[in-house]
Tab-separated table of C-alpha atoms (C1' of nucleotides) in Angstrom:
chain	number	residue	atom	x	y	z
A	1	MET	CA	6.838	3.214	23.630
A	2	MET	CA	9.154	4.344	21.653
A	3	SER	CA	11.466	7.498	22.837
A	4	ARG	CA	11.044	10.160	20.304
A	5	PRO	CA	12.959	13.082	20.174
A	6	ALA	CA	12.227	16.756	22.155
A	7	TYR	CA	10.797	18.644	19.712
A	8	LEU	CA	12.996	21.681	18.736
A	9	SER	CA	11.656	24.816	18.992
A	10	ALA	CA	10.865	27.194	15.381
A	11	GLU	CA	14.407	29.043	16.303
A	12	GLU	CA	16.164	26.288	16.867
A	13	ARG	CA	14.740	24.477	13.935
A	14	ARG	CA	15.527	27.395	10.976
A	15	GLU	CA	18.868	27.513	13.312
A	16	VAL	CA	19.742	24.750	12.031
A	17	THR	CA	18.166	24.235	9.381
A	18	VAL	CA	20.858	27.027	7.626
A	19	GLU	CA	23.643	25.259	9.283
A	20	ALA	CA	22.429	22.443	7.024
A	21	VAL	CA	21.838	24.478	3.626
A	22	ILE	CA	25.952	25.437	4.595
A	23	ASP	CA	26.933	21.993	5.724
A	24	LEU	CA	25.645	20.642	1.818
A	25	ALA	CA	26.840	23.101	-0.302
A	26	ALA	CA	30.054	22.300	0.792
A	27	GLU	CA	29.549	19.181	-0.947
A	28	GLN	CA	27.063	19.675	-3.935
A	29	ASN	CA	26.068	22.567	-6.155
A	30	PRO	CA	23.747	25.005	-4.305
A	31	ALA	CA	21.804	24.946	-7.059
A	32	ASP	CA	20.379	21.990	-6.876
A	33	ILE	CA	20.042	21.308	-2.813
A	34	THR	CA	16.384	20.608	-3.107
A	35	THR	CA	13.834	20.759	0.401
A	36	GLY	CA	14.593	17.125	0.527
A	37	ALA	CA	17.586	17.178	0.855
A	38	ILE	CA	17.811	19.569	3.823
A	39	ALA	CA	15.020	18.265	5.592
A	40	LYS	CA	17.010	15.286	5.378
A	41	ARG	CA	20.321	15.744	6.731
A	42	MET	CA	18.278	17.508	9.251
A	43	GLY	CA	17.002	14.362	10.275
A	44	VAL	CA	12.905	15.445	9.354
A	45	THR	CA	10.907	15.116	6.338
A	46	GLN	CA	10.635	17.341	3.518
A	47	GLY	CA	7.022	18.784	5.070
A	48	ALA	CA	8.373	20.214	7.985
A	49	LEU	CA	10.312	22.379	6.300
A	50	PHE	CA	7.285	24.500	5.052
A	51	ARG	CA	5.677	23.989	8.771
A	52	HIS	CA	8.930	27.387	9.480
A	53	PHE	CA	9.703	29.116	6.189
A	54	PRO	CA	6.404	29.233	3.620
A	55	SER	CA	8.691	29.085	0.888
A	56	LYS	CA	12.464	27.080	-0.514
A	57	ASP	CA	13.557	31.550	-1.225
A	58	THR	CA	12.478	32.541	2.384
A	59	ILE	CA	14.859	29.458	3.266
A	60	LEU	CA	18.427	31.317	1.563
A	61	GLN	CA	16.828	34.313	2.242
A	62	ALA	CA	17.603	32.776	6.186
A	63	VAL	CA	21.128	31.792	5.212
A	64	MET	CA	22.262	34.986	3.675
A	65	GLU	CA	20.942	36.642	6.348
A	66	TRP	CA	23.229	34.400	8.908
A	67	VAL	CA	26.513	34.613	6.831
A	68	SER	CA	25.940	38.468	6.032
A	69	GLU	CA	25.567	38.685	9.739
A	70	ARG	CA	28.558	36.402	10.847
A	71	LEU	CA	30.741	37.372	7.840
A	72	LEU	CA	30.319	41.547	8.802
A	73	ALA	CA	30.614	40.433	12.779
A	74	ARG	CA	33.402	38.934	11.826
A	75	ILE	CA	35.809	41.268	9.776
A	76	ASP	CA	34.204	44.501	11.882
A	77	LYS	CA	35.815	42.409	15.660
A	78	ALA	CA	39.326	41.726	13.339
A	79	THR	CA	39.697	45.403	11.670
A	80	ALA	CA	38.813	47.560	15.499
A	81	ALA	CA	41.584	45.753	16.896
A	82	ALA	CA	44.130	45.868	14.147
A	83	ALA	CA	47.096	49.278	15.353
A	84	SER	CA	46.904	50.256	11.650
A	85	PRO	CA	44.563	50.219	7.948
A	86	LEU	CA	46.885	48.094	6.625
A	87	GLY	CA	47.890	46.270	9.554
A	88	ALA	CA	43.323	45.746	9.391
A	89	LEU	CA	43.338	44.689	6.031
A	90	GLU	CA	45.015	41.543	6.284
A	91	ALA	CA	43.500	40.757	9.614
A	92	ALA	CA	40.209	41.401	6.963
A	93	PHE	CA	41.476	39.308	5.157
A	94	THR	CA	43.067	36.484	7.236
A	95	ALA	CA	39.705	36.523	9.370
A	96	HIS	CA	37.601	35.625	5.485
A	97	ILE	CA	39.801	32.738	4.644
A	98	GLU	CA	39.340	31.514	8.322
A	99	PHE	CA	35.796	31.886	7.717
A	100	ILE	CA	35.628	30.359	4.312
A	101	SER	CA	37.074	27.726	5.651
A	102	GLU	CA	34.613	26.989	8.668
A	103	HIS	CA	31.778	27.016	6.149
A	104	PRO	CA	33.483	26.041	2.182
A	105	GLY	CA	29.485	25.957	1.500
A	106	VAL	CA	29.606	29.900	2.297
A	107	PRO	CA	30.898	31.316	-0.973
A	108	ARG	CA	28.954	28.935	-3.441
A	109	MET	CA	26.041	29.820	-1.913
A	110	LEU	CA	26.957	33.857	-1.813
A	111	PHE	CA	28.066	32.955	-5.933
A	112	GLY	CA	25.708	30.764	-6.769
A	113	GLU	CA	22.947	33.282	-5.548
A	114	LEU	CA	24.850	35.915	-7.461
A	115	GLN	CA	24.487	34.380	-10.642
A	116	ARG	CA	20.843	33.729	-10.308
A	117	ALA	CA	18.793	35.740	-12.854
A	118	GLU	CA	15.422	37.145	-10.309
A	119	ARG	CA	15.551	39.127	-8.378
A	120	THR	CA	15.427	37.195	-5.818
A	121	ILE	CA	15.868	38.256	-2.133
A	122	ALA	CA	17.967	35.988	-0.941
A	123	LYS	CA	20.382	37.690	-4.311
A	124	ARG	CA	19.348	41.136	-3.730
A	125	MET	CA	21.190	40.621	0.333
A	126	ALA	CA	23.377	39.074	-1.004
A	127	GLN	CA	24.495	42.041	-3.536
A	128	THR	CA	23.828	44.239	-0.430
A	129	LEU	CA	26.493	41.992	1.604
A	130	ILE	CA	29.398	42.504	-0.336
A	131	GLN	CA	28.544	45.485	-1.180
A	132	ARG	CA	28.898	46.715	2.557
A	133	TYR	CA	32.004	44.323	2.819
A	134	GLY	CA	33.487	46.644	-0.192
A	135	GLU	CA	31.926	49.966	2.072
A	136	ARG	CA	34.200	48.816	4.613
A	137	LEU	CA	37.469	47.798	2.607
A	138	GLY	CA	36.945	51.431	1.172
A	139	ARG	CA	36.562	52.695	4.187
A	140	LEU	CA	39.719	51.421	5.695
A	141	ILE	CA	41.933	51.785	1.395
A	142	ALA	CA	41.235	55.472	2.121
A	143	GLU	CA	42.313	55.428	5.420
A	144	GLY	CA	45.500	53.814	4.840
A	145	LYS	CA	46.042	56.684	2.021
A	146	GLU	CA	45.749	59.508	4.630
A	147	ARG	CA	47.828	57.722	6.864
A	148	GLY	CA	50.677	57.477	4.004
A	149	GLU	CA	50.739	53.987	4.441
A	150	LEU	CA	48.867	52.827	1.096
A	151	VAL	CA	50.029	54.457	-2.698
A	152	ALA	CA	48.679	57.473	-2.691
A	153	THR	CA	47.477	57.951	-6.199
A	154	LEU	CA	45.212	54.772	-5.195
A	155	ASP	CA	42.320	53.712	-7.371
A	156	ASP	CA	40.313	52.656	-4.307
A	157	LYS	CA	37.744	51.090	-6.176
A	158	ALA	CA	40.434	48.697	-7.866
A	159	ALA	CA	41.945	47.847	-4.852
A	160	ALA	CA	38.509	46.609	-2.957
A	161	THR	CA	38.089	44.983	-6.328
A	162	LEU	CA	41.262	42.962	-6.010
A	163	PHE	CA	41.054	43.170	-2.403
A	164	ILE	CA	37.624	40.182	-2.658
A	165	GLY	CA	39.592	38.676	-6.425
A	166	THR	CA	42.498	38.131	-4.490
A	167	ILE	CA	39.889	35.584	-2.194
A	168	GLN	CA	38.136	34.533	-4.971
A	169	GLY	CA	41.160	33.626	-6.883
A	170	LEU	CA	42.091	31.506	-3.830
A	171	VAL	CA	38.507	30.473	-3.336
A	172	MET	CA	39.285	29.780	-7.249
A	173	GLN	CA	41.660	27.842	-6.857
A	174	SER	CA	40.551	25.034	-3.631
A	175	LEU	CA	37.515	24.556	-6.283
A	176	ILE	CA	39.148	22.599	-8.770
A	177	ALA	CA	41.434	21.508	-6.581
A	178	GLY	CA	38.651	19.724	-4.400
A	179	ASP	CA	40.855	20.584	-1.062
A	180	VAL	CA	39.627	23.072	1.739
A	181	LYS	CA	43.280	22.903	3.101
A	182	ARG	CA	45.220	24.625	0.526
A	183	LEU	CA	42.916	27.664	1.606
A	184	ARG	CA	44.670	28.530	5.016
A	185	ALA	CA	47.994	27.965	3.332
A	186	SER	CA	47.774	29.710	-0.099
A	187	ALA	CA	46.586	32.793	2.060
A	188	PRO	CA	49.356	34.646	3.200
A	189	GLY	CA	51.285	34.289	0.081
A	190	ALA	CA	48.700	35.846	-1.396
A	191	PHE	CA	47.888	38.708	0.130
A	192	ALA	CA	51.423	39.701	0.182
A	193	LEU	CA	51.173	39.586	-3.262
A	194	TYR	CA	48.062	42.206	-2.872
A	195	ARG	CA	50.059	44.380	-0.492
A	196	ARG	CA	52.586	44.962	-2.474
A	197	ALA	CA	50.598	45.780	-4.360
A	198	VAL	CA	48.741	48.979	-2.547
A	199	GLU	CA	51.777	49.208	0.429
A	200	ALA	CA	53.507	52.877	-0.293
A	201	VAL	CA	57.147	52.439	-1.461
A	202	LYS	CA	59.672	53.565	2.014
B	1	MET	CA	4.080	25.633	-51.039
B	2	MET	CA	5.851	26.708	-47.944
B	3	SER	CA	9.556	27.575	-48.180
B	4	ARG	CA	10.782	25.722	-45.586
B	5	PRO	CA	14.511	27.057	-44.358
B	6	ALA	CA	17.517	24.879	-45.434
B	7	TYR	CA	19.274	22.858	-43.444
B	8	LEU	CA	22.252	22.617	-41.469
B	9	SER	CA	24.672	20.123	-41.795
B	10	ALA	CA	25.757	18.083	-38.521
B	11	GLU	CA	28.728	20.360	-37.572
B	12	GLU	CA	26.910	23.702	-37.997
B	13	ARG	CA	24.393	22.605	-35.625
B	14	ARG	CA	26.307	21.129	-32.927
B	15	GLU	CA	28.540	25.560	-33.632
B	16	VAL	CA	25.209	26.785	-33.490
B	17	THR	CA	23.902	24.671	-30.531
B	18	VAL	CA	26.767	25.613	-28.665
B	19	GLU	CA	26.737	29.828	-28.930
B	20	ALA	CA	22.962	29.015	-28.448
B	21	VAL	CA	24.313	27.792	-24.758
B	22	ILE	CA	26.375	30.434	-24.409
B	23	ASP	CA	24.371	32.805	-25.561
B	24	LEU	CA	21.466	31.782	-23.265
B	25	ALA	CA	23.688	32.096	-20.162
B	26	ALA	CA	24.828	35.219	-20.675
B	27	GLU	CA	21.350	35.793	-19.403
B	28	GLN	CA	20.195	33.394	-16.808
B	29	ASN	CA	22.180	30.684	-14.870
B	30	PRO	CA	23.452	28.275	-16.562
B	31	ALA	CA	22.305	25.853	-13.712
B	32	ASP	CA	18.795	26.142	-15.343
B	33	ILE	CA	19.595	25.906	-18.598
B	34	THR	CA	17.006	23.625	-20.711
B	35	THR	CA	17.629	22.028	-23.747
B	36	GLY	CA	13.945	23.111	-23.991
B	37	ALA	CA	15.240	26.431	-24.218
B	38	ILE	CA	18.330	26.174	-26.490
B	39	ALA	CA	15.673	24.318	-28.577
B	40	LYS	CA	14.178	27.675	-29.000
B	41	ARG	CA	16.438	29.795	-29.436
B	42	MET	CA	17.419	28.208	-32.363
B	43	GLY	CA	14.978	27.833	-33.777
B	44	VAL	CA	14.385	24.019	-33.256
B	45	THR	CA	12.104	21.491	-31.469
B	46	GLN	CA	13.798	19.930	-28.146
B	47	GLY	CA	13.887	16.701	-29.067
B	48	ALA	CA	15.959	17.809	-32.403
B	49	LEU	CA	19.090	18.538	-30.035
B	50	PHE	CA	19.148	15.256	-29.206
B	51	ARG	CA	19.979	13.991	-32.845
B	52	HIS	CA	23.526	15.841	-32.758
B	53	PHE	CA	23.583	15.225	-29.272
B	54	PRO	CA	22.976	11.713	-27.171
B	55	SER	CA	23.004	13.524	-24.284
B	56	LYS	CA	22.466	17.044	-22.351
B	57	ASP	CA	26.104	16.677	-20.466
B	58	THR	CA	27.698	16.618	-23.992
B	59	ILE	CA	25.946	19.465	-25.719
B	60	LEU	CA	27.664	21.122	-22.350
B	61	GLN	CA	30.600	19.071	-23.132
B	62	ALA	CA	31.071	20.829	-26.355
B	63	VAL	CA	30.842	24.324	-24.541
B	64	MET	CA	33.574	23.660	-23.195
B	65	GLU	CA	35.476	22.334	-26.121
B	66	TRP	CA	34.129	25.600	-27.735
B	67	VAL	CA	35.576	28.304	-24.814
B	68	SER	CA	38.807	27.141	-24.245
B	69	GLU	CA	39.690	26.559	-27.569
B	70	ARG	CA	39.228	29.801	-28.578
B	71	LEU	CA	40.425	31.506	-25.667
B	72	LEU	CA	43.261	30.219	-25.182
B	73	ALA	CA	43.964	30.604	-29.036
B	74	ARG	CA	43.224	33.797	-28.149
B	75	ILE	CA	44.872	34.286	-25.613
B	76	ASP	CA	48.497	32.515	-27.744
B	77	LYS	CA	47.983	35.114	-30.080
B	78	ALA	CA	47.223	37.516	-28.065
B	79	THR	CA	50.777	37.115	-26.114
B	80	ALA	CA	52.508	36.157	-29.197
B	81	ALA	CA	52.706	39.756	-30.274
B	82	ALA	CA	54.171	41.031	-27.234
B	83	ALA	CA	57.469	42.530	-27.010
B	84	SER	CA	58.472	41.238	-23.348
B	85	PRO	CA	57.066	39.073	-20.444
B	86	LEU	CA	55.047	41.777	-18.466
B	87	GLY	CA	53.863	42.586	-22.054
B	88	ALA	CA	52.855	39.802	-22.782
B	89	LEU	CA	51.342	39.113	-19.843
B	90	GLU	CA	48.664	42.283	-20.070
B	91	ALA	CA	48.248	41.830	-23.562
B	92	ALA	CA	47.018	38.307	-22.053
B	93	PHE	CA	44.583	40.719	-19.969
B	94	THR	CA	42.741	42.945	-22.298
B	95	ALA	CA	42.143	39.665	-24.331
B	96	HIS	CA	41.253	37.863	-21.582
B	97	ILE	CA	38.269	40.507	-20.759
B	98	GLU	CA	37.766	41.265	-24.426
B	99	PHE	CA	37.003	37.502	-24.942
B	100	ILE	CA	34.550	37.984	-21.835
B	101	SER	CA	33.580	41.063	-23.073
B	102	GLU	CA	31.828	39.609	-26.301
B	103	HIS	CA	31.184	36.188	-24.506
B	104	PRO	CA	29.320	37.545	-21.346
B	105	GLY	CA	28.275	33.883	-20.577
B	106	VAL	CA	31.693	31.797	-20.276
B	107	PRO	CA	33.329	32.504	-17.156
B	108	ARG	CA	28.899	32.142	-15.867
B	109	MET	CA	29.420	28.460	-17.603
B	110	LEU	CA	32.853	27.642	-16.602
B	111	PHE	CA	32.038	28.174	-12.887
B	112	GLY	CA	28.946	26.619	-13.307
B	113	GLU	CA	30.792	23.570	-14.148
B	114	LEU	CA	33.063	23.944	-11.510
B	115	GLN	CA	30.566	23.504	-9.582
B	116	ARG	CA	28.427	21.016	-9.856
B	117	ALA	CA	29.326	18.313	-8.025
B	118	GLU	CA	29.024	14.903	-10.115
B	119	ARG	CA	32.146	14.395	-11.717
B	120	THR	CA	31.568	15.211	-15.209
B	121	ILE	CA	33.846	14.965	-18.250
B	122	ALA	CA	31.907	19.657	-19.463
B	123	LYS	CA	33.468	19.945	-15.263
B	124	ARG	CA	37.118	17.665	-16.443
B	125	MET	CA	37.125	20.278	-18.962
B	126	ALA	CA	36.871	23.631	-16.946
B	127	GLN	CA	39.150	22.633	-14.913
B	128	THR	CA	42.181	21.254	-17.947
B	129	LEU	CA	41.092	25.017	-19.193
B	130	ILE	CA	42.158	26.837	-15.854
B	131	GLN	CA	45.264	24.399	-15.357
B	132	ARG	CA	46.702	25.208	-18.727
B	133	TYR	CA	46.359	28.601	-17.801
B	134	GLY	CA	47.433	28.959	-15.432
B	135	GLU	CA	50.760	26.538	-17.350
B	136	ARG	CA	50.478	29.922	-20.176
B	137	LEU	CA	50.874	32.354	-16.980
B	138	GLY	CA	53.856	30.324	-15.121
B	139	ARG	CA	55.503	29.974	-18.210
B	140	LEU	CA	55.400	33.997	-18.753
B	141	ILE	CA	55.488	34.460	-14.749
B	142	ALA	CA	59.587	32.789	-14.537
B	143	GLU	CA	60.134	34.565	-17.758
B	144	GLY	CA	59.812	37.737	-16.302
B	145	LYS	CA	61.697	37.101	-12.994
B	146	GLU	CA	64.207	35.243	-15.540
B	147	ARG	CA	64.564	39.220	-17.552
B	148	GLY	CA	64.385	40.772	-14.024
B	149	GLU	CA	61.557	42.207	-15.182
B	150	LEU	CA	59.513	40.543	-12.989
B	151	VAL	CA	60.429	40.667	-8.622
B	152	ALA	CA	63.116	37.575	-8.155
B	153	THR	CA	61.342	36.477	-5.425
B	154	LEU	CA	57.829	36.107	-6.911
B	155	ASP	CA	55.341	33.397	-6.144
B	156	ASP	CA	55.300	31.861	-9.542
B	157	LYS	CA	51.813	29.570	-8.188
B	158	ALA	CA	50.765	32.588	-6.110
B	159	ALA	CA	50.859	35.546	-9.306
B	160	ALA	CA	49.454	33.402	-11.281
B	161	THR	CA	46.418	32.747	-8.819
B	162	LEU	CA	46.150	37.095	-8.660
B	163	PHE	CA	46.046	36.861	-11.890
B	164	ILE	CA	42.977	35.045	-12.211
B	165	GLY	CA	41.539	36.721	-9.099
B	166	THR	CA	42.182	39.908	-10.457
B	167	ILE	CA	39.441	39.618	-13.379
B	168	GLN	CA	37.605	37.268	-11.076
B	169	GLY	CA	37.108	39.852	-9.169
B	170	LEU	CA	36.230	41.978	-11.917
B	171	VAL	CA	33.454	39.081	-13.272
B	172	MET	CA	32.062	39.543	-10.019
B	173	GLN	CA	31.630	43.139	-9.868
B	174	SER	CA	29.995	43.832	-13.513
B	175	LEU	CA	27.793	40.244	-12.322
B	176	ILE	CA	26.569	42.362	-9.293
B	177	ALA	CA	25.789	45.432	-11.082
B	178	GLY	CA	24.642	43.649	-14.452
B	179	ASP	CA	25.708	45.778	-16.514
B	180	VAL	CA	28.823	43.792	-18.724
B	181	LYS	CA	30.269	46.822	-19.927
B	182	ARG	CA	32.081	48.105	-16.859
B	183	LEU	CA	33.673	45.014	-17.073
B	184	ARG	CA	36.028	46.733	-20.143
B	185	ALA	CA	36.001	50.231	-18.323
B	186	SER	CA	37.664	49.315	-15.248
B	187	ALA	CA	40.452	46.453	-16.899
B	188	PRO	CA	43.108	48.973	-17.288
B	189	GLY	CA	43.043	50.130	-13.729
B	190	ALA	CA	42.719	46.483	-12.265
B	191	PHE	CA	45.773	45.967	-13.733
B	192	ALA	CA	48.076	48.920	-13.520
B	193	LEU	CA	47.410	47.255	-10.142
B	194	TYR	CA	48.577	43.419	-10.453
B	195	ARG	CA	51.828	44.939	-12.049
B	196	ARG	CA	52.870	46.803	-9.248
B	197	ALA	CA	52.044	43.247	-6.759
B	198	VAL	CA	54.243	41.124	-9.260
B	199	GLU	CA	56.901	44.792	-11.113
B	200	ALA	CA	60.454	44.228	-9.859
B	201	VAL	CA	61.589	48.056	-8.655
B	202	LYS	CA	63.451	50.022	-11.295
C	1	DA	C1'	10.511	10.487	-61.219
C	2	DG	C1'	12.306	6.685	-57.768
C	3	DT	C1'	15.529	5.763	-53.429
C	4	DG	C1'	17.679	5.490	-48.709
C	5	DA	C1'	19.265	8.721	-45.561
C	6	DT	C1'	19.011	12.567	-42.835
C	7	DA	C1'	16.906	16.301	-39.680
C	8	DG	C1'	12.670	17.693	-37.888
C	9	DA	C1'	7.724	17.381	-35.282
C	10	DT	C1'	4.302	15.372	-32.157
C	11	DA	C1'	3.259	13.156	-28.370
C	12	DG	C1'	4.305	10.940	-25.443
C	13	DT	C1'	7.126	8.794	-20.643
C	14	DA	C1'	9.556	8.405	-15.746
C	15	DA	C1'	11.327	11.301	-12.732
C	16	DT	C1'	11.819	15.029	-9.602
C	17	DC	C1'	10.996	18.950	-7.980
C	18	DA	C1'	8.614	22.412	-4.894
C	19	DA	C1'	4.431	23.029	-1.510
C	20	DT	C1'	-0.226	22.065	0.158
C	21	DT	C1'	-3.125	19.011	2.544
C	22	DA	C1'	-5.330	15.618	6.652
C	23	DC	C1'	-3.434	14.081	10.335
C	24	DT	C1'	-0.159	12.878	15.121
C	25	DA	C1'	2.602	13.306	18.839
C	26	DT	C1'	4.250	16.117	21.861
C	27	DC	C1'	4.500	21.059	24.446
C	28	DT	C1'	3.160	24.443	27.213
C	29	DT	C1'	-0.568	27.235	30.570
C	30	DT	C1'	-3.481	26.826	33.572
D	1	DA	C1'	-5.768	17.316	34.794
D	2	DA	C1'	-7.605	18.929	29.758
D	3	DA	C1'	-7.182	21.879	26.564
D	4	DG	C1'	-4.667	24.129	23.561
D	5	DA	C1'	-0.629	25.994	20.670
D	6	DT	C1'	2.800	24.217	18.294
D	7	DA	C1'	5.935	20.911	16.081
D	8	DG	C1'	5.866	16.583	13.475
D	9	DT	C1'	4.824	13.138	9.761
D	10	DA	C1'	3.182	11.022	5.882
D	11	DA	C1'	0.360	11.057	1.063
D	12	DT	C1'	0.125	13.877	-2.522
D	13	DT	C1'	-0.516	17.981	-5.390
D	14	DG	C1'	0.592	19.753	-10.454
D	15	DA	C1'	4.730	21.850	-12.597
D	16	DT	C1'	9.016	20.749	-15.151
D	17	DT	C1'	12.756	17.948	-16.598
D	18	DA	C1'	15.705	15.289	-19.329
D	19	DC	C1'	14.931	12.011	-23.026
D	20	DT	C1'	12.304	8.960	-26.535
D	21	DA	C1'	9.124	6.916	-30.260
D	22	DT	C1'	6.768	7.358	-33.509
D	23	DC	C1'	5.834	10.003	-37.563
D	24	DT	C1'	6.691	13.446	-42.080
D	25	DA	C1'	9.326	15.861	-44.783
D	26	DT	C1'	13.510	17.749	-47.451
D	27	DC	C1'	17.970	16.000	-49.230
D	28	DA	C1'	21.627	13.780	-52.520
D	29	DC	C1'	22.325	10.933	-55.771
D	30	DT	C1'	20.415	8.093	-59.834
DNA sequence: AGTGATAGATAGTAATCAATTACTATCTTT
DNA sequence: AAAGATAGTAATTGATTACTATCTATCACT
């Protein structure tokens, strides 16, 4: 008798599914990741997916949840260990780049969701993630201004937008070059510029 | 007898097609703009499109060509009129934001193309556009350093990446808010931060 | 008026997609 | 060890896609 692989629990299967999607997003356009492709990557038939998720959209929803939890947890951990607001910003920057380097599919999924016209739950979760991220940055920036570490006249929102934009610029470059390693390499230089934009002159 | 609209020339039809695509991209995910939707927007049947274009991909190709020509022409015109490299950078920034404000579908198309896995001609054209853009920025930045207007130790590539990233950050915010007007309003503040990152201290 | 070329409409094809169904294999509980 | 619940398969559904073949209407030019 052929030995068959043991069944995974529902929770494990959901986890594996999310990872398969993020994996695939690193290689191909998130917009045309099919349920068939996800199942194939997991070594399972396409129909099996619908035993754990009622629809494809709830799969994407689980992906966004996964991303939100992990990314924000990393950012929080990184900033908590920092000595100063500016140090926290740098730690957050590094942690974010590190996270993306490990999961290159993440920014692609995020942007892909934001592009969608329909108001799917997954899209709203992506918006919420970025909003929460922005709040955290806003707090650090405000604190940095209070301590005199950042320019007093700094526009908080613009500074937060630039922070995310700086990362996005790097992501775009790596997307064009098709080279994820470039991300880690050019991150310090990029943050140095950002720092110069917001740091108070001594 | 019913009066029928006059036929357009092949060239005109191609132009109208491109504009229809960019129009649609402002409203929906570029990834699922169908040839049927394009034709409908033009007031033409779906099959008629394939009289002027051999495939959907050549349509996207024409779109990227249209974007490249117009955007770079605007940038060149804006920078040519500027008195100094830093002034030219600001003029380019404003011109770019203005262009996107008029055609909100453009950055979405661009990013959508860059996301694609296949090495389509349209994707390569998107890459070429950004590359050429980067070269122009690089020249301005180098000149700015020579004139002592920008920090002498500035990393040219990082500065060019941050320039594009700054714009992308704004685009992303407007994408999240679903509000294009926000772009023009927050552009000056964003460039002020960029300027601070690259400008030489007096 | 008549001719040839072009533009467009209509009605398809084959492929692909998400989702569903009917069924089977495995695990868990008692 | 039996029974019920859970996890899986294989085949199929209906919708949608890019693309094509065929036919008709209109144009420019004599």
